[in-house]
mmCIF file of C-alpha atoms in Angstrom:
data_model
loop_
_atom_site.group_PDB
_atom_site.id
_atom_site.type_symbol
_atom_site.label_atom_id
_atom_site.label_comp_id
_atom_site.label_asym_id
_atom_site.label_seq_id
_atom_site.Cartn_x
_atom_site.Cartn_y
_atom_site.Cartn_z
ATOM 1 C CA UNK A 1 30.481 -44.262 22.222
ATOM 2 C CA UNK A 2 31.265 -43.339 25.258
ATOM 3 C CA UNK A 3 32.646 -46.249 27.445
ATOM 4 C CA UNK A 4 34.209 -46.703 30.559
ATOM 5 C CA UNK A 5 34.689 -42.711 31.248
ATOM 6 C CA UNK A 6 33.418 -39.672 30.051
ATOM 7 C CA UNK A 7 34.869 -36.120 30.480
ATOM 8 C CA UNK A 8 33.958 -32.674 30.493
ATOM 9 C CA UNK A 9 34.277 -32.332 26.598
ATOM 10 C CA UNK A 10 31.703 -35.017 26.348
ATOM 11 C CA UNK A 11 29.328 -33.745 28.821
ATOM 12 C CA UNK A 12 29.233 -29.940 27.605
ATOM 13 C CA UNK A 13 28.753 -31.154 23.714
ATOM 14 C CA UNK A 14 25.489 -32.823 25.334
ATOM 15 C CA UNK A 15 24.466 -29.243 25.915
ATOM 16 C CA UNK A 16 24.235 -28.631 22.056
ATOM 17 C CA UNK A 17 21.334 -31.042 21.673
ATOM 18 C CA UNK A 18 19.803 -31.828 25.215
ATOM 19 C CA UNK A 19 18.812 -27.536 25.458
ATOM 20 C CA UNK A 20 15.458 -28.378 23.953
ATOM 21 C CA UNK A 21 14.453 -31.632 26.106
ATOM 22 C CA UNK A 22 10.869 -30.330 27.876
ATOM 23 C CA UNK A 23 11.991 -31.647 30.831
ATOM 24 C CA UNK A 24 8.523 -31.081 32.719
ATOM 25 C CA UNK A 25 7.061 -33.456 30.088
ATOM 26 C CA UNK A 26 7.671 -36.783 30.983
ATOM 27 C CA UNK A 27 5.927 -39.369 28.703
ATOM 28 C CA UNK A 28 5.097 -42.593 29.961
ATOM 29 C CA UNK A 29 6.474 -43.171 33.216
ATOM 30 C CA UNK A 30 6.401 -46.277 35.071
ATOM 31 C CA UNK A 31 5.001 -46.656 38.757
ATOM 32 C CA UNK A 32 5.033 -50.024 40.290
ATOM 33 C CA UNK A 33 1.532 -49.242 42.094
ATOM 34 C CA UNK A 34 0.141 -47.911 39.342
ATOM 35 C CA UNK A 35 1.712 -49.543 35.936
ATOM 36 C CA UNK A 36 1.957 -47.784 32.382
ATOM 37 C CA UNK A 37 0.364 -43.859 32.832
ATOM 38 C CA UNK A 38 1.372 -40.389 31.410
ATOM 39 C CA UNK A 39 2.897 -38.249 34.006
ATOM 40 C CA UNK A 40 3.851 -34.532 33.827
ATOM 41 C CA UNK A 41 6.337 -33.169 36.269
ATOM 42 C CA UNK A 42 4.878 -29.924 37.448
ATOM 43 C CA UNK A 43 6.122 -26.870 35.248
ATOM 44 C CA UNK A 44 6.247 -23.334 36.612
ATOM 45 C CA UNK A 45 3.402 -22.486 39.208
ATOM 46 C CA UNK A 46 1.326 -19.004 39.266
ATOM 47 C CA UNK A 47 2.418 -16.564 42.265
ATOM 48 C CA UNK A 48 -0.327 -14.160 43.371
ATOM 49 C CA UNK A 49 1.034 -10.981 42.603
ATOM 50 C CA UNK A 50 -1.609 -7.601 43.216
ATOM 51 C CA UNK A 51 -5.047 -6.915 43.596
ATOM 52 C CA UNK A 52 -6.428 -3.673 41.365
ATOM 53 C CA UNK A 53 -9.103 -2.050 39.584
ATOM 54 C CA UNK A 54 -11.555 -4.460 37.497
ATOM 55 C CA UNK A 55 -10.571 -3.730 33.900
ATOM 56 C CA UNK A 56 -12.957 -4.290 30.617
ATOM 57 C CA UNK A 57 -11.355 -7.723 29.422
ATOM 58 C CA UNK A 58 -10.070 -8.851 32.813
ATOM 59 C CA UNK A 59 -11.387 -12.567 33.199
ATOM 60 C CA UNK A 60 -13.989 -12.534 35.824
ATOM 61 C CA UNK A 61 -12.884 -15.718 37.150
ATOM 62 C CA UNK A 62 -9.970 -13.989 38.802
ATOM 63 C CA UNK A 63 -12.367 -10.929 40.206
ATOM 64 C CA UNK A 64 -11.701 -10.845 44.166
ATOM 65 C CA UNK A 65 -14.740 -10.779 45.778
ATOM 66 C CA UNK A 66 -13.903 -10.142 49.198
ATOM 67 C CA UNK A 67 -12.072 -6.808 48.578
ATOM 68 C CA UNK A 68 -15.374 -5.883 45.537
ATOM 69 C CA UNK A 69 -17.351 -6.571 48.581
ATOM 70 C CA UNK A 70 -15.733 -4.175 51.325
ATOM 71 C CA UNK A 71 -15.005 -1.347 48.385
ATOM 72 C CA UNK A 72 -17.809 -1.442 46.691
ATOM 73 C CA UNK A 73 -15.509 -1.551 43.665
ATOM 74 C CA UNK A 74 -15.029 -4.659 41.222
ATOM 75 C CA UNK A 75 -10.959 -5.922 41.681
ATOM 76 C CA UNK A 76 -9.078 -8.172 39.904
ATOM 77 C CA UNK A 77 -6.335 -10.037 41.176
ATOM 78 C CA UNK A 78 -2.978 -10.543 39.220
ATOM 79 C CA UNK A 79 -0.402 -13.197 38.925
ATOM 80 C CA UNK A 80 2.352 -13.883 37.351
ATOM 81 C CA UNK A 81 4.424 -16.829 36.446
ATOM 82 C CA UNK A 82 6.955 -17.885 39.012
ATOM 83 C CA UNK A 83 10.406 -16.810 37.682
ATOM 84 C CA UNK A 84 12.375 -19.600 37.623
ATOM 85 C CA UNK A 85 12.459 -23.351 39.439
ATOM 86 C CA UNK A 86 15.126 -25.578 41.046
ATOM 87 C CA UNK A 87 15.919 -28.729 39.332
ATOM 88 C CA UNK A 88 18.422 -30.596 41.031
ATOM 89 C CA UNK A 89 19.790 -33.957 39.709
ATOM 90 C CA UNK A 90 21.262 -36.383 42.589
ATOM 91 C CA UNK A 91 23.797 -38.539 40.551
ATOM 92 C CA UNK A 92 24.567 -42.046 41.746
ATOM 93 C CA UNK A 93 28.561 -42.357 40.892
ATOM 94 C CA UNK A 94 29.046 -45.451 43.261
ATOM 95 C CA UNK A 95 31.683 -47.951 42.031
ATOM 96 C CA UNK A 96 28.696 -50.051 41.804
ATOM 97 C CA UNK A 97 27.683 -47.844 39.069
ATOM 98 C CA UNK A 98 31.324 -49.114 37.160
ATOM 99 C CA UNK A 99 29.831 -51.977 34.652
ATOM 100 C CA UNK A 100 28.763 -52.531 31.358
ATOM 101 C CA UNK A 101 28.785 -54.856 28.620
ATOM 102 C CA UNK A 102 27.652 -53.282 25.808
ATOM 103 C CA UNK A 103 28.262 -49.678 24.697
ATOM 104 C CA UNK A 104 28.345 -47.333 27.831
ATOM 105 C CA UNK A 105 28.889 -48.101 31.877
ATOM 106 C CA UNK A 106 26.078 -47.388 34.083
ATOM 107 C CA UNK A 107 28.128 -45.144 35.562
ATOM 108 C CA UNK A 108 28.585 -43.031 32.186
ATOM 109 C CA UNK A 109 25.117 -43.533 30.976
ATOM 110 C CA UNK A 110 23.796 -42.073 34.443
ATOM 111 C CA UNK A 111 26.594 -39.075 34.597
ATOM 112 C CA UNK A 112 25.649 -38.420 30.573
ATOM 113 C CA UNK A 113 21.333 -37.849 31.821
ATOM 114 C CA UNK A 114 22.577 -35.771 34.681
ATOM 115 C CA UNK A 115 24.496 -33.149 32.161
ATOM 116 C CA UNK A 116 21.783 -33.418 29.553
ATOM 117 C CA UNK A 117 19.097 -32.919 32.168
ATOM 118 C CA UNK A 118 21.005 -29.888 33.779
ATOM 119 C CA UNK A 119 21.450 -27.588 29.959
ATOM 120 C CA UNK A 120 17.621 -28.360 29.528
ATOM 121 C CA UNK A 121 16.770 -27.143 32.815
ATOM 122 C CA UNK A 122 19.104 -24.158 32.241
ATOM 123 C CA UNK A 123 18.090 -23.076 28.858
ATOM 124 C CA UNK A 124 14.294 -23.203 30.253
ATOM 125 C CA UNK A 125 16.022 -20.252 32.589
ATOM 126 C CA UNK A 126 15.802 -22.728 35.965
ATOM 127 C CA UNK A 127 18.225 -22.950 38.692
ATOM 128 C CA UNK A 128 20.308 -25.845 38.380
ATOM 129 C CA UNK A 129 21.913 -27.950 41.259
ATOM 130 C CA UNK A 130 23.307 -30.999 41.808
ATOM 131 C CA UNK A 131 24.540 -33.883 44.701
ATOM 132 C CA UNK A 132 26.923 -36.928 43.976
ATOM 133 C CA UNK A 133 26.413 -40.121 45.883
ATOM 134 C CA UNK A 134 29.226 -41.926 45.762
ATOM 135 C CA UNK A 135 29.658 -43.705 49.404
ATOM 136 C CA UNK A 136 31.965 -40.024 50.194
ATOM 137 C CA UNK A 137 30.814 -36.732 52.038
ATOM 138 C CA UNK A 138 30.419 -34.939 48.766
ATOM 139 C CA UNK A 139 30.175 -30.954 48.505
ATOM 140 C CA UNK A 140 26.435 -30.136 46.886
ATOM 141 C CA UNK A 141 26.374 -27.828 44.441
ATOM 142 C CA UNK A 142 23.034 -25.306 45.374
ATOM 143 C CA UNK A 143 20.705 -24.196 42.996
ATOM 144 C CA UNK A 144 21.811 -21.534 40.545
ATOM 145 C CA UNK A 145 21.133 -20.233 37.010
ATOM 146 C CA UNK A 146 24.569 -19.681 36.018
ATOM 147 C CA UNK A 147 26.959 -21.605 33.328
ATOM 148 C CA UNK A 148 29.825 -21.291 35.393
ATOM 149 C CA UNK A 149 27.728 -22.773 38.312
ATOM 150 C CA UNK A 150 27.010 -25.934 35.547
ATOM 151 C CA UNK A 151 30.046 -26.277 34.561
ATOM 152 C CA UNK A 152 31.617 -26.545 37.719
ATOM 153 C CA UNK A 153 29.222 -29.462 38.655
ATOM 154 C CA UNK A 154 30.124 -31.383 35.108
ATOM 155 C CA UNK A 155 33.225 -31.188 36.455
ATOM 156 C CA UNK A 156 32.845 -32.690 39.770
ATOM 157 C CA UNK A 157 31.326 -35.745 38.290
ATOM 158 C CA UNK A 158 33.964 -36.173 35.783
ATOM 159 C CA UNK A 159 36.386 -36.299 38.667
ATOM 160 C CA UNK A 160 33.654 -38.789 40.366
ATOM 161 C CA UNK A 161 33.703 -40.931 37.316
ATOM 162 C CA UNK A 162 36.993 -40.770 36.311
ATOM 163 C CA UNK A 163 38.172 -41.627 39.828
ATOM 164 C CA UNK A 164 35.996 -45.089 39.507
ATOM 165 C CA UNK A 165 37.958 -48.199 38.882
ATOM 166 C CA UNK A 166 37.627 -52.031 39.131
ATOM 167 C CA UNK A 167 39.450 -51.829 42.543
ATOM 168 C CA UNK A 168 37.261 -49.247 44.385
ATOM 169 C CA UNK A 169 36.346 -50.245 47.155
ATOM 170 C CA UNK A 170 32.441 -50.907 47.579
ATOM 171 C CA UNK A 171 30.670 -47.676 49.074
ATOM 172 C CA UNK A 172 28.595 -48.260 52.943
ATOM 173 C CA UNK A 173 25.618 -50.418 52.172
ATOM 174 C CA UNK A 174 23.529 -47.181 53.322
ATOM 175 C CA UNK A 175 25.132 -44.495 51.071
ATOM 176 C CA UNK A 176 22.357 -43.924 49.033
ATOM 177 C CA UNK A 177 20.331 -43.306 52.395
ATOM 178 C CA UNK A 178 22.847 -40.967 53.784
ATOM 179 C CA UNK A 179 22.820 -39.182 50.556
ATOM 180 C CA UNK A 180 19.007 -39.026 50.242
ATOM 181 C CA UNK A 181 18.954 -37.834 53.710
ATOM 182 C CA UNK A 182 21.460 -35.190 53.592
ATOM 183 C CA UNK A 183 19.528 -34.013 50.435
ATOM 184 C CA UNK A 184 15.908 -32.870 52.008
ATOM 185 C CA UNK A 185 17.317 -30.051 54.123
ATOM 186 C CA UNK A 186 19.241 -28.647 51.496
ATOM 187 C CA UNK A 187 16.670 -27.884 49.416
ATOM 188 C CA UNK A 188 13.540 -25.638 49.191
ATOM 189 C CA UNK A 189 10.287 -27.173 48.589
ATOM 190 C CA UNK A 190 8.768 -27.761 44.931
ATOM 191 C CA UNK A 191 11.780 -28.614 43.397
ATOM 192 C CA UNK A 192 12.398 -30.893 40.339
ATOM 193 C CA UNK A 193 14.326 -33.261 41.602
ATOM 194 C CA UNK A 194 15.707 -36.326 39.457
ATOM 195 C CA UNK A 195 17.250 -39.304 41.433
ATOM 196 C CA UNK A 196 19.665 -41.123 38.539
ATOM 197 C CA UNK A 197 20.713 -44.392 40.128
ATOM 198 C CA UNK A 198 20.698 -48.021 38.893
ATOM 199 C CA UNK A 199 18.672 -48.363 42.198
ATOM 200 C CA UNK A 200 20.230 -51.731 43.508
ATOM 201 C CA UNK A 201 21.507 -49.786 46.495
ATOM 202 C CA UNK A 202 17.618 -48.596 47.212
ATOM 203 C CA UNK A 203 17.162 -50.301 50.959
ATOM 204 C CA UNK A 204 14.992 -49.707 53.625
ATOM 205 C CA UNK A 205 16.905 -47.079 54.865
ATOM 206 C CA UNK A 206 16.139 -45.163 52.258
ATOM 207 C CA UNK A 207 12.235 -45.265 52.587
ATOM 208 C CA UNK A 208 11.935 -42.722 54.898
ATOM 209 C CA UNK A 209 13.786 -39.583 53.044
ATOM 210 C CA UNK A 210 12.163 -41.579 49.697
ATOM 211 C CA UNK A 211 8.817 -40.654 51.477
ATOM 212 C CA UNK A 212 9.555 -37.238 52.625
ATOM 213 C CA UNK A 213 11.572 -36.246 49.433
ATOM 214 C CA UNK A 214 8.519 -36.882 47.205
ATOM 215 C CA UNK A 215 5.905 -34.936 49.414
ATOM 216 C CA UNK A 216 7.280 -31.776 49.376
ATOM 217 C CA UNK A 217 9.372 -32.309 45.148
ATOM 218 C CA UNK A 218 7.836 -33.646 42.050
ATOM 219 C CA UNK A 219 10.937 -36.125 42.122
ATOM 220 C CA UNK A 220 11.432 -38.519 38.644
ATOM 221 C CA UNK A 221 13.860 -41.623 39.361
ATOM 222 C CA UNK A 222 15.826 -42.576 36.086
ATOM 223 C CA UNK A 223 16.708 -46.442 36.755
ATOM 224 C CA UNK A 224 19.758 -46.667 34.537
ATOM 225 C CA UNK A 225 20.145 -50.482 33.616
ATOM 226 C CA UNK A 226 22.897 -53.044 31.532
ATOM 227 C CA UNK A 227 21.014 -55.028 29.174
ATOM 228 C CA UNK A 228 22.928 -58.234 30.997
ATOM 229 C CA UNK A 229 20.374 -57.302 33.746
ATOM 230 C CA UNK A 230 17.687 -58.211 30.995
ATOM 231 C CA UNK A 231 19.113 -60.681 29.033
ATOM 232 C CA UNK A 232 21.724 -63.197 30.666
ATOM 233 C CA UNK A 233 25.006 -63.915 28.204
ATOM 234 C CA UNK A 234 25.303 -66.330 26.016
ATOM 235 C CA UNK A 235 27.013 -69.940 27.674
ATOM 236 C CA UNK A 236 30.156 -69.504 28.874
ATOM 237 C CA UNK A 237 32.333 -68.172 31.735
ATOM 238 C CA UNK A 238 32.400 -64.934 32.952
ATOM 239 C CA UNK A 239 34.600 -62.303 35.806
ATOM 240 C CA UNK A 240 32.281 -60.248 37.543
ATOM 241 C CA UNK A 241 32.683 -58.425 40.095
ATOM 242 C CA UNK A 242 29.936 -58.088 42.994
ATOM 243 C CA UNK A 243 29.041 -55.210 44.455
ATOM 244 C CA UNK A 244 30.552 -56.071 48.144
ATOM 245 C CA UNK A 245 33.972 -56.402 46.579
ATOM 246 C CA UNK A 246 34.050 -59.919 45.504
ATOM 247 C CA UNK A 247 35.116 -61.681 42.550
ATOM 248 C CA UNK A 248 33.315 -64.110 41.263
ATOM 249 C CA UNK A 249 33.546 -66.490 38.094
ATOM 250 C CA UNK A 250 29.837 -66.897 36.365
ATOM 251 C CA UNK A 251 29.545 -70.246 34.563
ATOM 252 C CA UNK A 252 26.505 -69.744 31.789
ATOM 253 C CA UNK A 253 27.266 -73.133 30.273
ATOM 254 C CA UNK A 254 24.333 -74.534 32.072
ATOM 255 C CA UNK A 255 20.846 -73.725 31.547
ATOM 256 C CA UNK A 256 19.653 -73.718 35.104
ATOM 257 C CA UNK A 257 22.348 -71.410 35.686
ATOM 258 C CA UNK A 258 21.388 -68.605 33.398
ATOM 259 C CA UNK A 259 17.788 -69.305 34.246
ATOM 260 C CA UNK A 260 18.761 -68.972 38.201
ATOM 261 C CA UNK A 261 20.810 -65.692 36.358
ATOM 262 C CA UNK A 262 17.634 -64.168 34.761
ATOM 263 C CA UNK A 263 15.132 -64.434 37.857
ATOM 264 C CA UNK A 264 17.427 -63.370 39.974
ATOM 265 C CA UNK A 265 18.063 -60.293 37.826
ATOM 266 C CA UNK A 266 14.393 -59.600 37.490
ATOM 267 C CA UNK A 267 13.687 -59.320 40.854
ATOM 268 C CA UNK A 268 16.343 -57.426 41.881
ATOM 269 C CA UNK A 269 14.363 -54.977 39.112
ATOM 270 C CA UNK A 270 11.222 -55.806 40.644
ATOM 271 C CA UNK A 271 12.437 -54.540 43.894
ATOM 272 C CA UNK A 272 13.251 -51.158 42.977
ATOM 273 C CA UNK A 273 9.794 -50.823 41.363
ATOM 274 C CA UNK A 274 8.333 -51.794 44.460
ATOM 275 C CA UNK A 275 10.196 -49.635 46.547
ATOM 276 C CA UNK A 276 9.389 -46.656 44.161
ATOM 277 C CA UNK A 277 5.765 -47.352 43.687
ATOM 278 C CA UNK A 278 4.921 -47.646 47.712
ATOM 279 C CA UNK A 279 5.476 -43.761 47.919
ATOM 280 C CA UNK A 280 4.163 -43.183 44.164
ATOM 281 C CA UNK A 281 7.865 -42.302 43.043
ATOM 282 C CA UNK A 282 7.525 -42.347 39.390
ATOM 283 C CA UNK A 283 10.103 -44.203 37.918
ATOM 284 C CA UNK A 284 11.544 -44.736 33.775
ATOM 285 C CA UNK A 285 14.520 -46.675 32.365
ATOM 286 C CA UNK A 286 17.506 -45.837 30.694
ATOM 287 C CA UNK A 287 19.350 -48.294 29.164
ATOM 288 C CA UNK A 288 23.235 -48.351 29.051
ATOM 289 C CA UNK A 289 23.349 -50.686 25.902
ATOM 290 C CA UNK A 290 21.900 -47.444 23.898
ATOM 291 C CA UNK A 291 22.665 -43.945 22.665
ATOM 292 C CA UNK A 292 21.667 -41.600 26.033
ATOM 293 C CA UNK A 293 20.164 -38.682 24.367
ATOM 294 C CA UNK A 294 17.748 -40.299 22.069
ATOM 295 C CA UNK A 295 16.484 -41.906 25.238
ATOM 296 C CA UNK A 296 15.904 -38.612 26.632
ATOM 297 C CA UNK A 297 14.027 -36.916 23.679
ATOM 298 C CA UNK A 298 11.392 -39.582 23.993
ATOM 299 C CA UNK A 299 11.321 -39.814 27.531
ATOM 300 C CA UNK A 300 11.142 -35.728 27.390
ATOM 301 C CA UNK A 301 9.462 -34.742 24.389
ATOM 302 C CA UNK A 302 11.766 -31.985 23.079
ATOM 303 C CA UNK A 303 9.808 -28.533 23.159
ATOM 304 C CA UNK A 304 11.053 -25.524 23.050
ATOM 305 C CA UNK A 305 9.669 -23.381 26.320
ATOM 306 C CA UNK A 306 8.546 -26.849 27.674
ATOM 307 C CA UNK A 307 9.698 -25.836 30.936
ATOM 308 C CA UNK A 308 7.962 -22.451 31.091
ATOM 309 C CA UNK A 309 5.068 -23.268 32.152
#
């Protein structure tokens, strides 16, 4: 159990066991527009490489005609697999993200998928690279295959996390746009790009770089949830804390109130879907209430070489 925090102990033991998620294999992932479907984020591509000399056993389907034609000679072209990918994780460490009422905070659950995700993509031999949004201009961390590069970025959102506290002042209601936005430049095109957010702070602003992000990435959105946001608690009263700032006192004694509770909760869900699923963004849930990795070996069926291709 991991709580309120985590720290950079926590997040490098994930390594141990999160090397072997196949992180280009997502099972099951949910689209508002188009429901339950299996999805694959797209592994490795094929770079054309040469053309030469047909040899016996080359597959004719790769024969280039146009240079046979002008030679008078049969040629083959050759590929190879592209070297390596960028995978970059954009972390939501918002002191939104600071609740939870069972084992973890959303805010540890999401930083725990962003360190697993990051050794998988490293031990498939990718670049990894990372951005916090946290409502602060935050430094992000460029593609690289290098530990030292990883580590480095565990240990910006351990500072991230750590510095969260029930007194932080809400982030700009468009942080998660500015983020987004500062994100699309930074980046080369055809990267695996993971979005790990609760996604209550998902707005309108955010459609645009939301649109343009997933045209030119094969972008995954992990919707990290409390299982309050499910399930309302049991009758009685309640300090919470809203996201503006403000706290509040929830009464569950009455029936209408947790029923008000639970449909306002599931449309707030709803929302995000809806947002995700009008650019095709697929989207899958982790749950706070649970263990993180065992989440992530089913989401990701663990492979090894899964990312290689």
């Amino acid at each position: 159990m991991s709580g309120a925090y985590t720290d950079l102990h926590q997040l490098v033991e994930l390594g141990r066991d999160a090397r072997t998620l196949g992180i280009y294999s997502a099972q099951h992932v949910r689209s508002a527009l188009s429901g339950q479907h299996r999805s694959r984020l797209r592994g490795r591509g094929i770079d054309f490489d040469e053309v030469r000399r047909y040899q016996a056993g080359d597959d004719i389907r790769s024969i280039d005609w146009r240079v046979t034609a002008r030679s008078g000679i049969a040629h083959t072209k050759l590929y190879h697999e592209e070297r390596e990918r960028p995978v970059v994780v954009l972390l939501d460490q918002s002191p939104a993200m600071f609740f939870g009422s069972h084992l973890n905070f959303k805010s540890v659950t999401a930083a725990e998928c962003a360190a697993a995700l990051a050794w998988a993509a490293l031990e498939h031999g990718d670049r990894i690279g990372g951005l916090l949004a946290t409502g602060a201009p935050e430094r992000l961390f460029r593609p690289y295959r290098s530990r030292q590069t990883l580590l480095h970025w565990l240990q910006a959102i351990v500072d991230a996390n750590q510095r969260l506290t029930s007194s932080t002042p809400p982030a700009p209601a468009n942080y998660l746009a500015d983020t987004l936005a500062s994100l699309y430049p930074a980046i080369d095109s055809g990267a695996a790009l993971f979005i790990i957010s609760d996604g209550l702070s998902l707005n309108e602003a955010c459609e645009p770089h939301l649109h343009r992000l997933g045209k030119h990435h094969d972008l995954l959105f992990l919707r990290v949830t409390d299982p309050l946001e499910h399930n309302p608690p049991e009758a009685g009263l309640y300090p919470l804390k809203q996201s503006q700032g403000q706290a509040i006192l929830l009464n569950t004694r009455s029936a209408r109130v947790r029923q008000h509770y639970q449909q306002g909760c599931t449309e707030q869900l709803q929302r995000v879907e809806q947002r995700l699923g009008r650019f095709g963004i697929p989207l899958q849930e982790i749950d706070a209430g649970q263990a993180t990795l065992p989440q992530l070996q089913a989401l990701f069926p663990g492979q090894r070489g899964a990312g290689r291709g």
